[in-house]
CSV table of C-alpha atoms and ligand atoms in Angstrom, one decimal:
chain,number,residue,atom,x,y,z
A,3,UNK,CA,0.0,0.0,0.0
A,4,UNK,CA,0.8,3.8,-0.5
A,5,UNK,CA,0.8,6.2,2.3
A,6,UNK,CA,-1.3,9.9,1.5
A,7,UNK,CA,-0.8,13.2,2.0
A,8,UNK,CA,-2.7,16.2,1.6
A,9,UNK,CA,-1.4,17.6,-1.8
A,10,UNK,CA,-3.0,21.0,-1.6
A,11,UNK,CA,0.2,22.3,0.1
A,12,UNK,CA,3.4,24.4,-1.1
A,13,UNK,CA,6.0,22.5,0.8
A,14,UNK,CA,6.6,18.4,1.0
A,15,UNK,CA,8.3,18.5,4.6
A,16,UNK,CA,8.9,20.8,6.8
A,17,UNK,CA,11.5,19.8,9.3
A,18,UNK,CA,12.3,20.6,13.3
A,19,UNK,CA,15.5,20.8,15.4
A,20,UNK,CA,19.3,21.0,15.2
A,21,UNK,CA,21.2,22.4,12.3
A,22,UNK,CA,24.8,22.0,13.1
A,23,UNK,CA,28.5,22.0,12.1
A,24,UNK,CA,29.8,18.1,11.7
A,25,UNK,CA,34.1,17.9,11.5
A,26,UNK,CA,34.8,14.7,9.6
A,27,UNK,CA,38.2,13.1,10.7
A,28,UNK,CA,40.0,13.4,6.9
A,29,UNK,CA,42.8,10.8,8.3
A,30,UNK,CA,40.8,7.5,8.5
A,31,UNK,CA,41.5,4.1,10.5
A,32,UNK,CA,43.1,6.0,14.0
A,33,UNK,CA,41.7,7.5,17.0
A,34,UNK,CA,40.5,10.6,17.6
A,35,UNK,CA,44.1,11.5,19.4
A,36,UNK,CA,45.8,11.1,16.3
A,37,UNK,CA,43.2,12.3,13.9
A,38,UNK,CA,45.3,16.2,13.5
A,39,UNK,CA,42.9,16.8,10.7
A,40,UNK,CA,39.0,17.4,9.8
A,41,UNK,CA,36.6,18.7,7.1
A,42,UNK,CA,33.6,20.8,8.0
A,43,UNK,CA,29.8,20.0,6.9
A,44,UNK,CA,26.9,21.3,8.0
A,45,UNK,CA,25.3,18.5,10.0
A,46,UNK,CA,22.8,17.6,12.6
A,47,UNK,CA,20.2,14.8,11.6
A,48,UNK,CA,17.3,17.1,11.0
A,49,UNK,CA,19.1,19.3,9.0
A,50,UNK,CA,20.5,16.1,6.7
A,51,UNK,CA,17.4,14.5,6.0
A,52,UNK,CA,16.1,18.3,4.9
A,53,UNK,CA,19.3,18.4,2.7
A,54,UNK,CA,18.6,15.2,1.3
A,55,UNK,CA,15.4,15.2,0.7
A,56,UNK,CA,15.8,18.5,-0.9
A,57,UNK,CA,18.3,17.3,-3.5
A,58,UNK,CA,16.1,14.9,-4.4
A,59,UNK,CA,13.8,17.0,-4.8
A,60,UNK,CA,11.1,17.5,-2.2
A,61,UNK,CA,10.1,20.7,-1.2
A,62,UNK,CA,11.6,21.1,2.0
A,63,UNK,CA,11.9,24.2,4.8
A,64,UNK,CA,13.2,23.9,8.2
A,65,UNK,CA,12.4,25.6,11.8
A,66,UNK,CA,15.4,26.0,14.0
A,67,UNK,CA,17.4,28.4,15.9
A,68,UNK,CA,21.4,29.0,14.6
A,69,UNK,CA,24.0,30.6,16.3
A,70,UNK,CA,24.5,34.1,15.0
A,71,UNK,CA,28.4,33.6,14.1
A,72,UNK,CA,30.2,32.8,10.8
A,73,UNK,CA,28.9,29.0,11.9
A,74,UNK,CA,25.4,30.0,11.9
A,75,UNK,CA,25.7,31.6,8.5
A,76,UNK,CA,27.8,29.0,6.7
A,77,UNK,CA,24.8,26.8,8.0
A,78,UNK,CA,22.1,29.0,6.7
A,79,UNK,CA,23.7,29.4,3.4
A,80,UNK,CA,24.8,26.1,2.7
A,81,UNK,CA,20.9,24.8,3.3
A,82,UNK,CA,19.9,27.7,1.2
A,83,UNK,CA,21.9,26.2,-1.5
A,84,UNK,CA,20.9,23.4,-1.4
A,85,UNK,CA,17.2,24.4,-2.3
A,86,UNK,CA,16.2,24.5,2.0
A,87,UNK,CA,14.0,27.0,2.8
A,88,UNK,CA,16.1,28.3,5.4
A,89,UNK,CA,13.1,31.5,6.2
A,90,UNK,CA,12.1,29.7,9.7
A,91,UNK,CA,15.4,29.6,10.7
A,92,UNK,CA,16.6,32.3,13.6
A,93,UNK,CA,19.4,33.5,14.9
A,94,UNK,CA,20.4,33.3,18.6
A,95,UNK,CA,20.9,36.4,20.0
A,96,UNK,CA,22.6,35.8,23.7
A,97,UNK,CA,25.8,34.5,22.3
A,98,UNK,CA,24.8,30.7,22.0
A,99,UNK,CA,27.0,28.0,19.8
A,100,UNK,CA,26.8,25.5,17.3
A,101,UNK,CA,26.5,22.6,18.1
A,102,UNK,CA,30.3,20.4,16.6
A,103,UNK,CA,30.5,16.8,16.1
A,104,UNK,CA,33.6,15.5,15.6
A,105,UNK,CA,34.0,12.1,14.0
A,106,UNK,CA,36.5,9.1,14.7
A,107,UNK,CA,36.5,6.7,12.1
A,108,UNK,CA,38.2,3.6,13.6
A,109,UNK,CA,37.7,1.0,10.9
A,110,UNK,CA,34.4,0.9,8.4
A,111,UNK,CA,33.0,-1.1,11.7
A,112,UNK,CA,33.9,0.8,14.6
A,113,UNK,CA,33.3,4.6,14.3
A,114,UNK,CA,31.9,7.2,17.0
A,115,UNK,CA,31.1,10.8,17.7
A,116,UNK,CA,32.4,12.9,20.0
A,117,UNK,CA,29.8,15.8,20.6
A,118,UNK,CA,30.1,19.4,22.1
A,119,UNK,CA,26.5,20.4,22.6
A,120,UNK,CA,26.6,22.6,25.6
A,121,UNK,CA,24.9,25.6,25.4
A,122,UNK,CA,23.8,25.1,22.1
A,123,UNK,CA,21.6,27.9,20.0
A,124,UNK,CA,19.2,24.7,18.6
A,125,UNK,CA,18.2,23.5,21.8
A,126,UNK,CA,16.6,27.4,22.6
A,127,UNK,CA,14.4,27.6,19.7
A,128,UNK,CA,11.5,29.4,21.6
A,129,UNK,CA,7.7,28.0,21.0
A,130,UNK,CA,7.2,31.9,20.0
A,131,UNK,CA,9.3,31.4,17.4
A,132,UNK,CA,7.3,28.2,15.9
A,133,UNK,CA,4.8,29.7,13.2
A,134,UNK,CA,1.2,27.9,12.8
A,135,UNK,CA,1.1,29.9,9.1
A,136,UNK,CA,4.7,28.0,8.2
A,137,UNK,CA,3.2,24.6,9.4
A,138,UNK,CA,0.2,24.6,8.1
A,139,UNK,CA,1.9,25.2,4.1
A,140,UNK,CA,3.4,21.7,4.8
A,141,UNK,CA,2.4,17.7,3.7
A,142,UNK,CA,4.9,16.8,6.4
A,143,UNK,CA,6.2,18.2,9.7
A,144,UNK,CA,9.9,15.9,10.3
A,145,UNK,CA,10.6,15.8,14.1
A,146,UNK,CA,14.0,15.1,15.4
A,147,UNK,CA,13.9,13.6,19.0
A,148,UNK,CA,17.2,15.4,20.1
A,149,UNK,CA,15.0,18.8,20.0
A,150,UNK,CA,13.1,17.2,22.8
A,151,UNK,CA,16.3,17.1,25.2
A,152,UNK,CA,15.4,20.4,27.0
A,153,UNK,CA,13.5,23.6,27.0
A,154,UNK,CA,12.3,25.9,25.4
A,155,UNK,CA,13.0,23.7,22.6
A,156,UNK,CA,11.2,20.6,24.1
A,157,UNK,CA,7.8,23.2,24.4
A,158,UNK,CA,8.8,24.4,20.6
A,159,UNK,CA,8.6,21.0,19.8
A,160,UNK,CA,4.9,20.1,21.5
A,161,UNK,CA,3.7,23.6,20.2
A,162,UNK,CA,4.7,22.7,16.4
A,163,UNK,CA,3.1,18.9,16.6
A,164,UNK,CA,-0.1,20.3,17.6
A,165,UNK,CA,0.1,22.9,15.1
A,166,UNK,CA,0.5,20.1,12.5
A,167,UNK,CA,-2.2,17.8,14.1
A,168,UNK,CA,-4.6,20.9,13.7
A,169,UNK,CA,-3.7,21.9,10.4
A,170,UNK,CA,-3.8,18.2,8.4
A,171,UNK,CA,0.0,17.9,8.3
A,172,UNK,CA,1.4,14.8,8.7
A,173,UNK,CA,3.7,14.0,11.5
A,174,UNK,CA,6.7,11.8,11.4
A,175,UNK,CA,8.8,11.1,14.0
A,176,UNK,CA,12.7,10.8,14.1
A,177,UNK,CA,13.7,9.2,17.0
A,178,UNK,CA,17.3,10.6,16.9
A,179,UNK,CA,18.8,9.8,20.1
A,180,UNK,CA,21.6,11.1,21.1
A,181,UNK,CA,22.2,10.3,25.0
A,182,UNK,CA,24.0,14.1,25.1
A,183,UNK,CA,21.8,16.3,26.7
A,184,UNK,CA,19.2,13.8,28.6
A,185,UNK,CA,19.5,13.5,31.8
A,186,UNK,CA,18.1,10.2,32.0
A,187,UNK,CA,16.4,6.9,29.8
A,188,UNK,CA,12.9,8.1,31.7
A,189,UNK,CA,13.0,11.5,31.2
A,190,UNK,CA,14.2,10.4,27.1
A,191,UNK,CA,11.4,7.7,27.6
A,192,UNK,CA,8.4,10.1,28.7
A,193,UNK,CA,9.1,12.9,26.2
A,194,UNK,CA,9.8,10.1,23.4
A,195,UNK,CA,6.5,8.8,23.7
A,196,UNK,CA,4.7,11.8,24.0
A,197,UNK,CA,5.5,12.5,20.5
A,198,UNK,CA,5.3,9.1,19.2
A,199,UNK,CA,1.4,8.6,20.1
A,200,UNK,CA,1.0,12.1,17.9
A,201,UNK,CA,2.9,11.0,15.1
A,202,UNK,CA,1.3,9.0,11.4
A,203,UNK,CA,4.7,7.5,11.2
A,204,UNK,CA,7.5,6.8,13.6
A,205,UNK,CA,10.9,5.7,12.1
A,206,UNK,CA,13.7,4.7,14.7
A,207,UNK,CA,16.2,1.9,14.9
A,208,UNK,CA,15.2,-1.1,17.6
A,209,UNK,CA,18.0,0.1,20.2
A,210,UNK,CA,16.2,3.3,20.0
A,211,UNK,CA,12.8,1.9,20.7
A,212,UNK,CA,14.1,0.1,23.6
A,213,UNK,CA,15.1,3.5,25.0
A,214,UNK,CA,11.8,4.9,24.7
A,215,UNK,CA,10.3,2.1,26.0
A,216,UNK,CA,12.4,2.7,29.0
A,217,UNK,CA,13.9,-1.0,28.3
A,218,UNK,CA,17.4,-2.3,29.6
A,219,UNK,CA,17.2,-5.3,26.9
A,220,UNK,CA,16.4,-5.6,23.7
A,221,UNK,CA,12.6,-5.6,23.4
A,222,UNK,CA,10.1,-6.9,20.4
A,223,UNK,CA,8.8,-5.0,17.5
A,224,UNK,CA,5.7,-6.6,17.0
A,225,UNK,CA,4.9,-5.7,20.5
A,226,UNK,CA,6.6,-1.7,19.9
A,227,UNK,CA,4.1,-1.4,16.6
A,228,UNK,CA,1.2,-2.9,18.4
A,229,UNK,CA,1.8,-0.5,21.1
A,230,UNK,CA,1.9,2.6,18.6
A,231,UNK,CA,-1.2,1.5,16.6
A,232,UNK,CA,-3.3,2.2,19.8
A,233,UNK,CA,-2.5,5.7,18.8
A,234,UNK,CA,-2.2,8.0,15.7
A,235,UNK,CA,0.7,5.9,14.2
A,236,UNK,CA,-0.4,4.2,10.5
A,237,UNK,CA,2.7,3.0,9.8
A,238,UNK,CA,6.3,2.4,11.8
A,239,UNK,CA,9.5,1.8,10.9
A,240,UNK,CA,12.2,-0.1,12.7
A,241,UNK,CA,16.0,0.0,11.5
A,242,UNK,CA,18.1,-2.7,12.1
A,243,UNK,CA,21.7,-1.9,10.3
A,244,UNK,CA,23.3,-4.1,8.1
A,245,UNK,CA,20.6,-6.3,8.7
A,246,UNK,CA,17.8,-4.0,7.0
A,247,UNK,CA,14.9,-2.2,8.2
A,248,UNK,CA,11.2,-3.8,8.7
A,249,UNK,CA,7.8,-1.4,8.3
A,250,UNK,CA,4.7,-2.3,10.0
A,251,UNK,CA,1.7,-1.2,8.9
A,252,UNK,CA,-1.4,-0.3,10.8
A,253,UNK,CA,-3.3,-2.7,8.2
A,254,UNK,CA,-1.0,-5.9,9.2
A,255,UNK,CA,0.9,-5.9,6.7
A,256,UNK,CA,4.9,-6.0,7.1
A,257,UNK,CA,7.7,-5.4,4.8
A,258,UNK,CA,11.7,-6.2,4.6
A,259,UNK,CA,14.1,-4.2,3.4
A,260,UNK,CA,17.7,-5.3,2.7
A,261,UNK,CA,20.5,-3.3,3.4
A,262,UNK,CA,22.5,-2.8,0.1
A,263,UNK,CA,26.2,-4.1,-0.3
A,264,UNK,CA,28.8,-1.0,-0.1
A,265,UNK,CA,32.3,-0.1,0.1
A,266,UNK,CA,31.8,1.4,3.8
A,267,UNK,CA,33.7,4.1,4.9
A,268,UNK,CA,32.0,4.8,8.2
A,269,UNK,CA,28.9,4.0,9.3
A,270,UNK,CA,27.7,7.5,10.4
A,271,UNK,CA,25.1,9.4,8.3
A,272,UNK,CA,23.0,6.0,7.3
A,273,UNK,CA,19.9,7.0,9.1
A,274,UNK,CA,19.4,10.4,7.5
A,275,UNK,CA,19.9,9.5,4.2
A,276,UNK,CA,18.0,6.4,5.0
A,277,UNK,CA,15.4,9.3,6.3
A,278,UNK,CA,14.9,11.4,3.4
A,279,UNK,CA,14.9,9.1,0.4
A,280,UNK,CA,12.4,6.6,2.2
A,281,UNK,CA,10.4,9.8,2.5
A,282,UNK,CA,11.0,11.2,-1.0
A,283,UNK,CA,9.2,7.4,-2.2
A,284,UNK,CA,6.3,7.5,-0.2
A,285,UNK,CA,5.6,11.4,-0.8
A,286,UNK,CA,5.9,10.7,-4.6
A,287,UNK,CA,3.5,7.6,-4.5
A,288,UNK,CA,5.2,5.0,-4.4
A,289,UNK,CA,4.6,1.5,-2.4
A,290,UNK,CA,6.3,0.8,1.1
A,291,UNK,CA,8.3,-1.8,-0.3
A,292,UNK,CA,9.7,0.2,-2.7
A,293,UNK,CA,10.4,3.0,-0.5
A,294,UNK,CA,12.4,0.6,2.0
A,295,UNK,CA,14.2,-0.3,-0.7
A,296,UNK,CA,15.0,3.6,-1.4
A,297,UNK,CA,16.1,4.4,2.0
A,298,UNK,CA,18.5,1.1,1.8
A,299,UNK,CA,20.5,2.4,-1.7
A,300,UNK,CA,20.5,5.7,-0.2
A,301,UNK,CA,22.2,4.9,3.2
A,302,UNK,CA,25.0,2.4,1.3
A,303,UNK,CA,25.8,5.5,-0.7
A,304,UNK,CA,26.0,7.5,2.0
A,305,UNK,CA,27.9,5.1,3.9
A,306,UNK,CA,30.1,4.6,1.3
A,307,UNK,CA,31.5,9.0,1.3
A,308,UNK,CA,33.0,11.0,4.2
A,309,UNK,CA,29.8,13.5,4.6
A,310,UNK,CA,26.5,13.3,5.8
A,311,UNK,CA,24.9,16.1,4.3
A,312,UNK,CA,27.3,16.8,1.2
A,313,UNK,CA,27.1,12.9,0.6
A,314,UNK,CA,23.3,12.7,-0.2
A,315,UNK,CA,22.5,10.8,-3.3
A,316,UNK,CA,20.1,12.2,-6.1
A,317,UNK,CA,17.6,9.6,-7.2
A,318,UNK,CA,19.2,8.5,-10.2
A,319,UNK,CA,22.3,7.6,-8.2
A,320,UNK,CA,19.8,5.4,-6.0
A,321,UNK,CA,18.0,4.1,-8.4
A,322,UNK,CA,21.3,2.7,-10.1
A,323,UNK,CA,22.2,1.0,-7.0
A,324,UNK,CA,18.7,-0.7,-6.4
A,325,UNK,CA,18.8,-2.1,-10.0
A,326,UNK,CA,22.5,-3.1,-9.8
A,327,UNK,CA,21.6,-5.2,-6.6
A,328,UNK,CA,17.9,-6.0,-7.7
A,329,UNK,CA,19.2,-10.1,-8.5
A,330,UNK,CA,20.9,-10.6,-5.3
B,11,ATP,N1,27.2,-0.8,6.9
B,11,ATP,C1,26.1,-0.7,6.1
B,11,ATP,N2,26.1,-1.1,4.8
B,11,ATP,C2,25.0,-0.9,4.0
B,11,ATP,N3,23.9,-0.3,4.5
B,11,ATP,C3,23.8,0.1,5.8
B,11,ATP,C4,24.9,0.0,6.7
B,11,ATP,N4,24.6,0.4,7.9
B,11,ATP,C5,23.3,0.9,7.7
B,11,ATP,N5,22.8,0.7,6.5
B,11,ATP,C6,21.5,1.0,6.0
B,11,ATP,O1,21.0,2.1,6.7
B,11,ATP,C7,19.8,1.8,7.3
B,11,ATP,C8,19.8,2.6,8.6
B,11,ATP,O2,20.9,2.2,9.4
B,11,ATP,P1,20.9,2.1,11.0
B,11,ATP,O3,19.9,1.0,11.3
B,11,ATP,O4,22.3,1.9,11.4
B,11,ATP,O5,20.3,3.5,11.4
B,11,ATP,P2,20.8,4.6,12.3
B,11,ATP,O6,21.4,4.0,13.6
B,11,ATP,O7,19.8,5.6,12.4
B,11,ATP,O8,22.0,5.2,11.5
B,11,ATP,P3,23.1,6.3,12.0
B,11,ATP,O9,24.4,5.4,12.1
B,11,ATP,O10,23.2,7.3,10.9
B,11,ATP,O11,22.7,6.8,13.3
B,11,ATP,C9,19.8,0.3,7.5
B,11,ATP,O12,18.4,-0.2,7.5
B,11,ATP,C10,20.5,-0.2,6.2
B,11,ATP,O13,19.6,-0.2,5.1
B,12,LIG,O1,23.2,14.3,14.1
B,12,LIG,C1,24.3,14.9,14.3
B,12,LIG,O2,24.3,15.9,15.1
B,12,LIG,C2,25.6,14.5,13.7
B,12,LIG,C3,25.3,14.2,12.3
B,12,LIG,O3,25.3,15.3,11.5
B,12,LIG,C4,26.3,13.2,11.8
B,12,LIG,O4,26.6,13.4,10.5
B,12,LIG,C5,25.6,11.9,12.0
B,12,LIG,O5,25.7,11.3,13.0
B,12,LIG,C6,24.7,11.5,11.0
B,12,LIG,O6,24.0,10.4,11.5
């Protein structure tokens, strides 16, 4: 089956939370000690799947709060370049920073990220500074769960959902966790939910349901989607790495898709790319199957390059890689 959306509306997906500064290590199998040297990106898992989705050609804006620096510009310009509506996105004006990830990329297996978020300008996006008339032009209001972590952003957040509830715009749900910034797997666990039992689709990898279920081992997905169906939720997604992803929908029905084979350089950036082209399928019609199949080429490709957000595939590039792989 296809999933709908309201098509009387100028933008395909509006998106919510952090827009940041990633610093790829450019030296690759060593630790972060003797990593001397990075490249910049913009970054910040909202702010990829908007990228990508945008180069592939959704209509796509963005709500967040930037640091007003020479980082907060290079953001705002680099997403304006890439076809972002960047008009919802405000500068900070008490002197608040980007936030910086900095990547170790051990081997194509083992790679981390090494976050400074403190004091950072996304997590004070004000509910004031959420716009119902922005919203409501959408098909599809993109939460990230890390712009739950703390107020005023957490409020900005619940204020934009309901705005979207109210106004026919679809709600999908990022889980996003970064442990950063929470204090603890309730608090995560209560806000998390919150959000998921508003949302029409809820894509997340399993370790990340088992946070918001407040779980300390690994839990079961038929019992996560049954759980979610009791809600708003018409179809839910669960990631599980090289292994694929499953989608449940609300109907019964559930779908595999394969993860595609790769020459991986690090394993960061999967799930955003995986993110935007799943959503670029359903939003242009196609079936779920097909879709999960989308979000699979696009995270091998990305998997493949040293960006997130520069990396993005267009959709001939994933549609290569799908056909290519289609016998195996
Ligand atoms: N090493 C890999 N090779 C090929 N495809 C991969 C690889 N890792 C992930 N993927 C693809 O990306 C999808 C999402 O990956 P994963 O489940 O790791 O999500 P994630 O944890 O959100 O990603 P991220 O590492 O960006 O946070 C998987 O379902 C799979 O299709
Ligand atoms: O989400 C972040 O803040 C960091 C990302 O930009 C980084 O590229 C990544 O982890 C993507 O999954």
């Amino acid at each position: 089956m296809a999933i709908t959306f309201n098509t009387d509306k100028k933008y395909d997906i509006i998106a919510i939370g952090r827009a940041c500064i990633d610093l790829n290590a450019n030296e690759y199998h060593r630790p972060m000690e003797k990593t001397m040297t990075f490249t910049k990106y913009v970054g910040g898992s909202p702010a990829n799947i908007a990228i990508g989705s945008a180069k592939l050609g959704l209509k796509t804006g963005f709500i967040g709060k930037i640091p007003e620096d020479q980082h907060g510009n290079f953001i705002k310009q680099y997403m304006s370049e890439k076809g972002v509506d960047t008009s919802n996105m405000v500068f900070d004006t008490e002197g608040r920073k980007a936030g910086l990830a900095f990547t170790e990329i051990l081997s194509p297996e083992e790679c981390s990220i090494l976050m400074y978020r403190d004091n950072v300008a996304d997590l004070y996006l004000d509910p004031t500074e959420v716009d119902e008339s922005y919203i409501k032009q959408s098909k599809v209001l993109l939460v990230s769960g890390t712009a739950l972590a703390k107020s005023p952003s957490r409020e900005a957040v619940f204020k934009a959902v309901s705005l979207a509830r109210k106004n026919d715009v679809k709600v999908i749900f990022e889980l996003d966790y970064r442990p950063y910034t929470w204090k603890s797997q309730e608090e995560v666990s209560i806000y998390y939910s919150a959000i998921a039992e508003q949302a029409d689709i809820v894509i997340a990898t399993r370790d990340e349901y088992d946070v918001m279920e407040n779980r300390q081992t690994e839990g079961d997905n038929q019992e996560t989607v049954n759980n979610l169906f009791q809600y708003e939720a018409e179809l839910v997604v669960i990631k599980h790495g090289v292994d694929g992803s499953y989608a449940y929908e609300k109907t019964g029905s559930i779908h595999h898709g394969k993860a595609y084979k790769t020459q991986v350089l690090k394993t960061f950036g999967a799930g955003d790319s995986y993110a935007s082209a799943f959503l670029y399928a359903l939003m242009n019609g196609k079936d779920i199957e097909t879709a999960l199949k989308f979000g699979g080429a696009s995270a091998a490709i990305v998997v493949s390059k040293h960006s997130s957000s520069e990396a993005m595939p267009t959709v001939s590039e994933i549609e290569q890689l799908i056909k290519d792989q289609s016998v195996d």
